[in-house]
């Protein structure tokens, strides 16, 4: 490197190595969004620091001892090369090298996290001005808790915190394809509760449908398997169920299709459906850890570069490769996180220009957002009309498939609905 080069400001280059196996991701490896046949993995932000990590950051530029002048002639503060990667790791995805829970407590809440509605007001203003016409929405289990469905990771109430009855060695094992192959009974026991038909869409689902009704929704990417997005009327072409659904079923070994209703009937009766071709166990087409994501998931390679607004709701952003999608929009695109806690790239201090975060109860936040947009009355009316049309079907569907397993959940949901100012469908 000659002397002229050393006076240039340092440059940073982020590398996202493609996994050695093109169809499987390691929990410590970054995800390349162009990689086909990706598999679902849980990221581990608090993993042992002594374990090997891929080299994902390389810093090139002036030597650490060269205090030199900055690009515009201003004195540049000395900083060693070893300190630079530590700052840059804040840019990594799904907690890989970013602040973990203990570090987050030390850092405190990000400085520009919005509590007063400033982020909502800013994004609402953009929508009203017609600046956002291709909105991509990313959702997780948090959008369905208002419907009486627990999320996965909330301490005490989350699904993973209440799996003692299923006798699994660790919580994620119930959705692990290798564990399922050895013992499918824990998942089938849980599936009786998870099968769609016993819960109704809530205000948040209808807010997303209103985005479609207004012609603004480019696509909804959901991690949920409860089917409430379809039930509230979001058309299939606007929906990507990234982690599959109960709508279809197939053999977990040879992938031969199996009638979904027959699989459901067997599971509800305590039986194990078996493949007619290889005699292996059949399961609903819910994506387990270690399985391929559905082909429709790869629409993200076109949708996210096209998006002019990204809305993220009710997710911990801990499951890869889904969690990395939020980093694939253009750098100028505003991103709005509506969540109980800051997650993923929104933990950075300071946050990226154009990022907005609104923390707290999700349903209340979405309701305030709708009021700022002037959509609240339309959403309430949509919920009423849709309930009158579809609730009888839901009730009859539960009675046909043995809804006794879900009666308690239904009564809990109904009590929540009666306490709300708006009916939930």
XYZ file of C-alpha atoms in Angstrom:
425
model
C 0.000 0.000 0.000
C 1.572 3.321 -1.041
C 1.487 6.547 0.937
C -1.338 8.030 -1.124
C -3.541 5.068 -0.329
C -2.890 5.242 3.389
C -4.302 8.768 3.581
C -7.687 7.657 2.248
C -10.345 7.193 4.935
C -10.803 3.618 6.041
C -13.391 1.611 4.241
C -15.552 -1.156 5.523
C -16.654 -4.287 3.707
C -19.211 -6.742 5.056
C -18.975 -10.303 3.833
C -21.902 -12.722 4.017
C -20.409 -16.143 3.246
C -22.757 -18.724 1.731
C -23.022 -21.879 3.881
C -20.851 -24.816 2.868
C -23.955 -26.913 2.335
C -26.162 -24.997 -0.148
C -29.409 -26.241 1.395
C -28.677 -25.973 5.116
C -27.772 -23.029 7.272
C -25.622 -23.129 10.346
C -26.838 -21.047 13.281
C -23.546 -19.132 13.315
C -23.500 -18.399 9.568
C -24.949 -15.359 7.868
C -27.683 -15.940 5.315
C -27.265 -15.047 1.670
C -30.734 -14.071 0.462
C -30.092 -15.444 -3.025
C -29.423 -18.956 -1.703
C -32.119 -21.369 -2.847
C -33.523 -24.161 -0.724
C -32.830 -22.424 2.564
C -33.734 -24.202 5.752
C -35.175 -22.838 8.955
C -32.772 -22.434 11.843
C -32.887 -20.694 15.158
C -30.194 -18.119 15.714
C -28.232 -18.163 18.959
C -27.246 -14.654 19.998
C -25.962 -15.812 23.371
C -23.876 -18.727 22.149
C -20.474 -19.545 23.635
C -17.993 -16.921 22.537
C -15.258 -19.562 22.396
C -17.010 -21.378 19.538
C -15.652 -20.657 16.046
C -17.311 -17.903 14.007
C -16.990 -17.106 10.312
C -14.998 -13.982 9.572
C -17.763 -11.661 8.448
C -16.109 -8.272 8.754
C -12.946 -7.037 7.159
C -11.693 -3.503 7.625
C -9.215 -2.032 5.221
C -7.592 1.364 5.309
C -5.073 3.455 7.175
C -2.842 1.916 9.770
C -3.940 2.336 13.359
C -1.016 4.584 14.148
C -1.747 7.047 11.310
C -3.827 9.857 12.768
C -4.057 11.601 9.321
C -6.772 13.922 8.087
C -10.322 12.874 7.343
C -11.939 12.980 3.912
C -12.902 16.642 4.284
C -9.713 17.871 5.942
C -10.930 17.518 9.529
C -8.798 15.850 12.152
C -9.764 12.209 12.407
C -9.731 10.637 15.852
C -7.293 7.806 16.368
C -8.915 4.404 16.534
C -7.253 1.032 16.427
C -8.248 -1.569 13.860
C -9.299 -3.882 16.682
C -11.938 -1.394 17.814
C -13.531 -0.945 14.389
C -14.978 -4.443 13.941
C -16.536 -4.181 17.396
C -18.614 -1.239 16.178
C -19.398 -2.824 12.832
C -20.730 -6.003 14.406
C -23.735 -3.956 15.476
C -24.771 -4.186 11.800
C -24.979 -7.976 11.791
C -28.275 -9.827 11.580
C -30.351 -11.661 14.193
C -28.042 -10.996 17.090
C -24.895 -12.422 15.480
C -22.303 -10.306 17.195
C -24.876 -7.631 18.137
C -25.883 -6.856 21.688
C -27.318 -9.784 23.580
C -29.797 -9.518 26.380
C -27.164 -8.795 29.036
C -25.449 -6.208 26.853
C -28.802 -4.641 26.072
C -29.390 -4.031 29.783
C -26.011 -2.330 30.026
C -26.603 -0.188 26.988
C -30.125 0.715 28.041
C -32.931 1.397 25.619
C -31.869 2.675 22.175
C -31.764 6.451 22.208
C -34.154 7.018 19.344
C -36.798 4.437 20.265
C -40.113 6.208 19.932
C -42.624 6.003 22.780
C -44.815 9.012 22.074
C -46.014 8.051 18.621
C -43.512 10.139 16.664
C -42.503 7.157 14.562
C -46.120 6.265 13.867
C -46.922 9.856 12.955
C -43.966 10.075 10.581
C -44.888 6.885 8.742
C -48.595 7.765 8.736
C -47.695 11.090 7.117
C -45.717 9.289 4.389
C -48.659 6.986 3.655
C -51.143 9.872 3.525
C -48.879 11.763 1.146
C -48.821 8.770 -1.204
C -45.123 8.068 -0.690
C -45.680 4.402 0.256
C -47.401 2.327 -2.407
C -45.525 -0.982 -2.067
C -45.729 -1.897 1.601
C -44.173 -5.169 2.756
C -45.345 -6.449 6.153
C -43.354 -8.967 8.215
C -45.152 -10.628 11.141
C -44.586 -13.154 13.897
C -46.560 -14.848 16.648
C -47.078 -11.563 18.494
C -49.863 -10.488 16.146
C -51.993 -13.485 17.200
C -51.725 -13.210 20.982
C -54.765 -10.902 20.966
C -56.662 -13.842 19.434
C -55.798 -16.049 22.416
C -52.842 -17.847 20.789
C -49.646 -17.714 22.889
C -46.409 -16.639 21.250
C -43.277 -18.746 21.547
C -40.726 -16.916 23.676
C -42.518 -14.696 26.220
C -41.285 -15.845 29.659
C -44.002 -17.592 31.634
C -46.763 -17.418 29.010
C -44.966 -18.358 25.776
C -45.379 -21.747 24.166
C -41.789 -22.779 24.831
C -42.208 -22.036 28.544
C -45.162 -24.421 28.877
C -44.082 -27.647 27.192
C -43.411 -29.747 30.293
C -46.468 -31.886 29.588
C -45.064 -32.934 26.212
C -41.872 -34.449 27.708
C -39.402 -32.999 25.213
C -35.680 -32.620 26.006
C -35.632 -28.930 25.007
C -38.419 -26.614 23.798
C -37.445 -26.385 20.126
C -37.349 -30.196 19.860
C -41.109 -30.250 19.368
C -40.529 -28.540 15.990
C -37.338 -30.418 15.081
C -37.730 -32.760 12.107
C -35.195 -35.289 13.416
C -36.891 -35.463 16.814
C -40.278 -35.760 15.079
C -38.987 -38.652 12.986
C -38.051 -40.478 16.182
C -41.133 -39.513 18.242
C -44.013 -37.673 16.515
C -46.408 -37.876 19.453
C -45.368 -34.625 21.230
C -46.001 -32.553 18.124
C -49.293 -34.301 17.366
C -50.465 -33.596 20.910
C -49.612 -29.928 20.464
C -51.136 -29.881 16.971
C -54.575 -30.571 18.437
C -54.388 -27.114 20.011
C -52.632 -25.397 17.106
C -54.927 -26.577 14.307
C -56.817 -23.626 12.757
C -60.517 -23.259 13.444
C -60.601 -22.432 17.140
C -59.409 -18.811 17.026
C -60.454 -15.690 15.178
C -58.492 -12.889 13.515
C -58.073 -9.745 15.588
C -57.726 -6.033 14.865
C -54.104 -6.410 13.744
C -54.979 -8.924 11.024
C -57.701 -6.639 9.721
C -55.327 -3.680 9.714
C -53.106 -5.638 7.310
C -56.144 -6.524 5.217
C -57.026 -2.821 5.109
C -53.569 -2.146 3.668
C -54.534 -4.533 0.869
C -57.973 -2.937 0.530
C -56.297 0.453 0.068
C -54.053 -0.995 -2.654
C -50.873 -0.519 -0.613
C -49.915 -4.091 0.366
C -47.213 -5.573 -1.827
C -46.904 -8.755 0.247
C -47.365 -10.091 3.773
C -44.620 -12.408 5.014
C -45.722 -14.292 8.114
C -44.012 -16.837 10.333
C -47.376 -17.895 11.763
C -49.038 -21.232 11.129
C -52.431 -20.360 12.628
C -54.043 -19.440 9.298
C -55.619 -16.236 10.655
C -54.230 -14.130 7.799
C -56.247 -16.115 5.259
C -59.242 -16.247 7.564
C -59.472 -12.466 7.758
C -59.593 -12.250 3.967
C -56.023 -11.511 2.830
C -55.817 -13.112 -0.636
C -53.393 -15.963 -1.216
C -51.394 -14.050 -3.829
C -50.588 -11.379 -1.235
C -49.567 -13.871 1.464
C -46.334 -15.798 2.023
C -46.594 -18.321 4.856
C -42.852 -18.677 5.266
C -43.072 -21.445 7.856
C -45.840 -23.383 6.143
C -49.358 -24.113 7.318
C -51.822 -26.828 8.269
C -53.670 -26.456 4.961
C -51.760 -29.338 3.345
C -49.957 -32.447 4.582
C -47.258 -34.780 3.306
C -44.851 -37.505 4.342
C -41.962 -36.024 6.309
C -39.545 -38.510 4.691
C -40.472 -38.885 1.006
C -42.705 -35.759 0.742
C -45.568 -37.661 -0.894
C -48.751 -35.605 -0.596
C -51.427 -36.795 1.816
C -55.041 -35.579 2.154
C -54.949 -32.795 4.740
C -58.390 -33.603 6.164
C -57.480 -37.254 6.687
C -54.286 -36.249 8.464
C -56.234 -33.858 10.682
C -58.849 -36.466 11.507
C -56.189 -38.992 12.495
C -54.302 -36.493 14.661
C -57.453 -35.306 16.415
C -58.378 -38.936 17.176
C -54.940 -39.643 18.661
C -53.754 -41.717 15.699
C -50.568 -41.328 13.664
C -51.134 -40.838 9.918
C -48.720 -42.870 7.781
C -47.561 -42.488 4.207
C -49.145 -44.834 1.678
C -45.895 -44.937 -0.290
C -43.100 -45.462 2.278
C -45.053 -45.999 5.539
C -43.246 -43.119 7.263
C -45.117 -40.617 9.418
C -47.222 -37.921 7.741
C -47.366 -34.425 9.183
C -48.987 -31.107 8.266
C -46.781 -28.985 5.997
C -45.538 -26.834 8.868
C -41.842 -26.074 8.381
C -39.717 -27.667 11.088
C -36.142 -26.817 12.007
C -33.969 -28.512 9.390
C -36.629 -28.512 6.645
C -36.717 -26.543 3.414
C -38.770 -23.383 3.272
C -41.655 -23.271 0.764
C -40.821 -22.098 -2.748
C -43.098 -19.089 -2.396
C -40.759 -17.727 0.284
C -38.275 -16.784 -2.440
C -40.589 -14.089 -3.744
C -38.635 -11.957 -1.277
C -35.854 -11.582 -3.841
C -38.237 -9.383 -5.867
C -40.487 -7.953 -3.165
C -38.000 -6.502 -0.706
C -35.930 -4.543 -3.260
C -39.225 -3.128 -4.595
C -40.668 -2.156 -1.190
C -40.991 1.517 -0.254
C -42.069 0.793 3.351
C -41.334 -2.180 5.619
C -43.588 -2.807 8.632
C -42.414 -5.398 11.182
C -44.869 -6.601 13.825
C -44.897 -9.094 16.690
C -41.652 -10.975 16.075
C -38.447 -11.689 17.964
C -36.439 -11.906 14.705
C -34.591 -14.977 15.988
C -35.441 -17.581 13.349
C -33.232 -17.691 10.268
C -33.352 -17.145 7.381
C -36.613 -15.239 7.940
C -35.028 -12.807 10.423
C -32.531 -11.539 7.839
C -35.238 -10.407 5.428
C -35.632 -7.084 7.232
C -32.090 -6.166 6.173
C -32.710 -6.677 2.455
C -34.763 -3.549 1.712
C -32.961 -0.563 0.211
C -31.127 1.627 2.713
C -33.426 4.568 1.928
C -36.619 2.622 2.716
C -38.259 3.470 6.076
C -38.676 0.532 8.450
C -41.300 0.585 11.204
C -41.059 -1.885 14.102
C -44.266 -2.379 16.113
C -43.348 -4.721 18.932
C -43.281 -5.261 22.659
C -39.465 -5.068 22.670
C -36.766 -3.782 20.331
C -35.241 -6.651 18.326
C -32.690 -7.357 15.626
C -31.252 -4.298 13.859
C -33.484 -2.018 15.940
C -31.212 -2.670 18.926
C -28.492 -0.578 17.305
C -27.596 2.702 18.952
C -28.149 4.883 17.059
C -30.615 3.234 14.727
C -30.366 3.517 10.965
C -31.715 6.680 9.426
C -35.349 6.028 8.493
C -35.929 3.393 11.188
C -38.843 3.918 13.587
C -39.738 1.852 16.650
C -42.976 1.881 18.627
C -42.887 -0.397 21.656
C -45.715 -1.610 23.871
C -48.980 -3.512 23.527
C -49.199 -4.356 19.835
C -52.964 -4.201 19.373
C -53.180 -0.781 21.034
C -50.274 0.466 18.918
C -51.856 -0.732 15.681
C -55.181 0.820 16.689
C -53.466 4.202 17.237
C -51.709 3.827 13.894
C -55.055 3.201 12.177
C -56.561 6.268 13.849
C -53.689 8.426 12.583
C -54.386 7.130 9.090
C -58.143 7.657 9.462
C -58.832 3.942 8.943
C -60.194 2.895 12.335
C -63.897 3.132 11.438
C -63.318 1.234 8.188
C -61.482 -1.554 10.019
C -64.213 -1.867 12.658
C -66.876 -2.081 9.950
C -64.817 -4.655 8.049
C -64.495 -6.792 11.172
C -68.257 -6.659 11.815
C -69.216 -7.613 8.271
C -66.643 -10.385 8.061
C -67.742 -11.867 11.397
C -71.359 -12.048 10.280
C -70.269 -13.889 7.153
C -67.724 -16.352 8.568
C -68.333 -17.040 12.275
C -71.059 -19.694 11.643
C -68.550 -21.552 9.451
C -65.938 -21.444 12.212
C -68.367 -22.800 14.808
C -69.544 -25.670 12.600
C -65.939 -26.459 11.666
C -64.988 -26.832 15.329
C -67.906 -29.122 16.084
C -67.043 -31.391 13.154
C -63.421 -31.856 14.201
C -63.928 -32.357 17.900
C -63.598 -28.870 19.280
C -63.605 -30.028 22.914
C -59.835 -29.625 23.030
C -60.205 -25.931 22.284
C -63.300 -24.981 24.259
C -61.281 -23.331 27.000
C -59.282 -21.294 24.482
C -62.467 -20.268 22.723
C -64.080 -19.034 25.923
C -60.955 -17.065 26.782
C -60.962 -15.470 23.342
C -64.658 -14.699 23.551
C -64.236 -13.012 26.935
C -61.466 -10.859 25.497
C -63.695 -9.950 22.569
C -66.535 -8.863 24.840
C -64.170 -6.661 26.828
C -62.883 -4.935 23.702
C -64.491 -1.897 22.170
C -64.373 -3.579 18.783
C -65.559 -7.126 17.935
C -62.928 -9.599 16.844
C -63.528 -11.994 14.067
